[in-house]
XYZ file of C-alpha atoms in Angstrom:
226
model
C -5.904 -73.798 -149.919
C -3.527 -74.720 -152.819
C -4.018 -71.136 -154.356
C -3.040 -69.559 -150.886
C -0.033 -71.795 -150.738
C 0.795 -70.507 -154.247
C 0.679 -67.017 -153.235
C 2.605 -67.374 -150.201
C 5.249 -69.269 -152.342
C 5.335 -66.358 -154.606
C 5.775 -63.746 -151.924
C 8.315 -66.002 -150.545
C 10.425 -66.033 -153.534
C 10.266 -62.086 -154.136
C 11.036 -61.443 -150.638
C 13.792 -63.907 -150.772
C 15.348 -62.453 -153.796
C 14.797 -58.996 -152.636
C 16.941 -59.696 -149.517
C 19.618 -61.485 -151.493
C 20.024 -58.511 -153.784
C 20.329 -55.985 -150.978
C 21.798 -57.624 -147.960
C 25.376 -56.754 -148.742
C 24.703 -52.994 -149.431
C 24.396 -52.098 -145.576
C 27.708 -54.064 -145.079
C 29.697 -52.234 -147.572
C 28.100 -48.514 -147.265
C 28.711 -45.855 -144.671
C 26.936 -46.938 -141.429
C 24.099 -44.671 -140.457
C 24.127 -43.061 -143.669
C 20.921 -42.758 -145.998
C 22.004 -45.802 -148.464
C 22.486 -47.842 -145.369
C 19.268 -47.168 -143.705
C 17.209 -47.349 -146.944
C 18.829 -50.684 -147.872
C 18.642 -52.018 -144.392
C 14.757 -51.504 -144.245
C 14.446 -52.953 -147.726
C 16.360 -55.980 -146.366
C 14.295 -56.263 -143.132
C 11.114 -55.992 -145.333
C 12.480 -58.764 -147.651
C 13.094 -61.090 -144.662
C 10.097 -60.389 -142.727
C 8.181 -61.583 -145.858
C 10.390 -64.590 -145.970
C 9.988 -65.432 -142.417
C 6.173 -65.228 -142.418
C 5.642 -67.067 -145.572
C 8.291 -69.801 -144.769
C 6.437 -70.458 -141.511
C 3.042 -70.818 -143.224
C 4.480 -73.031 -146.005
C 6.334 -75.227 -143.467
C 3.021 -75.672 -141.261
C 1.241 -76.420 -144.601
C 3.519 -79.132 -145.811
C 3.611 -80.995 -142.475
C -0.227 -81.021 -142.366
C -0.885 -81.965 -145.925
C 2.194 -84.333 -146.553
C 3.379 -87.632 -144.981
C 6.675 -87.912 -146.941
C 9.452 -88.033 -144.381
C 11.721 -86.028 -146.656
C 9.102 -83.198 -147.213
C 8.178 -83.118 -143.622
C 11.691 -82.877 -142.383
C 12.451 -80.090 -144.700
C 9.398 -78.425 -143.569
C 10.344 -78.458 -140.014
C 13.759 -77.084 -141.020
C 12.031 -74.381 -143.178
C 9.974 -73.337 -140.142
C 13.344 -73.200 -137.872
C 14.823 -70.888 -140.599
C 11.793 -68.636 -140.549
C 12.265 -68.376 -136.787
C 16.129 -67.825 -137.037
C 15.687 -65.093 -139.723
C 12.905 -63.421 -137.963
C 14.363 -63.342 -134.589
C 17.750 -62.196 -135.478
C 16.314 -59.260 -137.897
C 13.865 -58.229 -135.162
C 16.767 -58.394 -132.418
C 18.912 -56.118 -135.012
C 16.286 -53.540 -134.990
C 15.232 -53.381 -131.356
C 18.898 -52.913 -130.066
C 18.683 -49.744 -131.889
C 15.270 -48.710 -130.350
C 16.859 -49.214 -126.730
C 20.338 -48.222 -127.553
C 20.121 -45.602 -124.501
C 19.185 -48.189 -121.785
C 21.350 -48.284 -118.796
C 19.678 -51.259 -116.814
C 18.519 -54.883 -117.512
C 15.959 -55.086 -120.105
C 12.700 -57.006 -119.399
C 10.389 -56.490 -122.219
C 8.583 -59.612 -122.774
C 8.391 -59.210 -126.618
C 12.257 -58.918 -126.897
C 12.946 -61.751 -124.467
C 10.437 -64.022 -126.035
C 12.119 -64.187 -129.552
C 15.460 -65.301 -128.223
C 13.873 -67.877 -126.052
C 11.755 -69.115 -129.116
C 15.064 -69.403 -131.115
C 16.786 -71.286 -128.446
C 13.828 -73.907 -127.766
C 13.158 -74.406 -131.358
C 16.946 -74.847 -132.111
C 16.944 -77.632 -129.493
C 13.706 -79.206 -130.673
C 14.747 -79.373 -134.338
C 18.209 -80.478 -133.376
C 16.703 -83.382 -131.512
C 14.264 -84.155 -134.502
C 17.274 -84.172 -136.878
C 19.140 -86.575 -134.667
C 16.150 -88.886 -134.788
C 15.853 -88.880 -138.301
C 19.665 -89.021 -139.070
C 19.834 -85.836 -140.683
C 23.304 -84.170 -140.325
C 22.085 -80.703 -141.543
C 18.798 -80.765 -139.168
C 20.879 -81.783 -136.273
C 23.619 -79.647 -136.248
C 22.583 -76.308 -138.086
C 20.240 -75.443 -135.133
C 23.337 -74.945 -133.100
C 23.739 -71.703 -134.848
C 20.205 -70.685 -133.522
C 20.807 -71.760 -130.214
C 24.099 -69.856 -129.962
C 22.512 -66.785 -131.594
C 19.457 -66.712 -129.256
C 21.593 -67.244 -126.104
C 23.883 -64.447 -126.956
C 20.681 -62.184 -127.554
C 19.055 -63.336 -124.192
C 22.369 -62.368 -122.298
C 22.478 -59.073 -123.975
C 18.896 -58.287 -122.842
C 19.295 -59.632 -119.380
C 22.655 -57.861 -118.556
C 23.267 -54.204 -117.623
C 25.139 -52.501 -120.535
C 28.856 -51.975 -119.553
C 30.505 -51.530 -123.097
C 30.538 -48.377 -125.118
C 28.480 -48.578 -128.220
C 27.107 -51.940 -127.202
C 24.078 -51.474 -129.365
C 26.185 -50.898 -132.420
C 27.837 -54.458 -131.971
C 24.699 -55.967 -131.345
C 22.914 -54.513 -134.251
C 25.701 -55.693 -136.412
C 25.811 -59.251 -135.149
C 21.811 -59.405 -135.471
C 21.701 -58.403 -139.105
C 24.609 -60.366 -140.124
C 23.109 -63.303 -138.321
C 20.153 -62.787 -140.331
C 22.306 -62.790 -143.415
C 23.298 -66.167 -142.247
C 19.790 -67.457 -142.327
C 19.127 -65.714 -145.772
C 22.024 -67.285 -147.612
C 21.576 -70.590 -145.893
C 17.991 -70.801 -147.039
C 18.805 -69.992 -150.488
C 21.580 -72.759 -150.594
C 19.192 -75.412 -149.142
C 16.108 -74.566 -151.011
C 16.696 -72.003 -153.708
C 19.928 -72.883 -155.446
C 19.235 -76.693 -155.949
C 15.838 -75.872 -157.677
C 17.160 -73.322 -160.020
C 20.124 -75.528 -160.958
C 17.943 -78.660 -160.795
C 20.279 -80.376 -158.300
C 18.654 -83.170 -156.249
C 21.289 -83.252 -153.420
C 23.868 -80.788 -152.168
C 26.924 -81.432 -150.055
C 26.254 -80.747 -146.349
C 29.462 -78.449 -146.212
C 27.660 -75.999 -148.730
C 24.860 -75.771 -146.164
C 27.204 -74.503 -143.533
C 29.257 -72.400 -145.881
C 27.360 -69.095 -145.058
C 28.076 -69.743 -141.272
C 31.622 -70.573 -141.867
C 32.144 -67.255 -144.076
C 29.942 -64.903 -142.335
C 31.073 -65.679 -138.710
C 34.656 -64.226 -139.344
C 33.005 -61.136 -140.936
C 31.018 -60.533 -137.736
C 34.267 -60.977 -135.693
C 36.360 -58.788 -138.130
C 33.831 -55.941 -138.000
C 33.439 -56.012 -134.348
C 37.405 -55.828 -133.865
C 37.476 -52.914 -136.421
C 34.867 -50.919 -134.747
C 36.024 -51.721 -131.170
C 39.398 -50.075 -132.246
C 37.647 -47.312 -133.825
C 35.447 -46.549 -130.794
C 38.430 -47.482 -128.512
C 36.046 -50.047 -126.829
C 37.888 -52.301 -124.409
């Protein structure tokens, strides 16, 4: 079991660093171009690896450890895996159904936002019980993103280029999960820091949310969307 955990850990590190290296490329390159698409799929592959391996490692640590610190961060790791996986999946699926004209009732597409909302509520309550500010408040990001995804699927599209804006929000939401996970787990270990200010954990959300809004406003004007 330990050797399997080590394998998943190595895959997690490779996938995480791959995502961190390429996540900015689709943001700054021509949308829909070859570089944008190629880098986007590399990023999705990296985040898919991160999500699956994080889920396994979180469950493994919860089963094999009785230390509160390890268990609590394992639950947070599981939530990050759900957040990153759900947002990346959403960003891809909105492109697949960009021509839809009615409510979307695909069970697979609805289940991911629901899982994100429910897991966010559960992890937030758990964080409040153990008095962890990070685990209490950060899941609100997942609850918000899951709610907006669910509303999008259950509503009839009325806005021009609706899928464009949802793809943008989904993939940048996934970037929030990517950078947050690095700030919480990767950076402290690389720099040999035991504790990190809670504000730094929320910094990716604080920074990237205006980016999402800014891009949305820019493309709304470009496409002349009301």
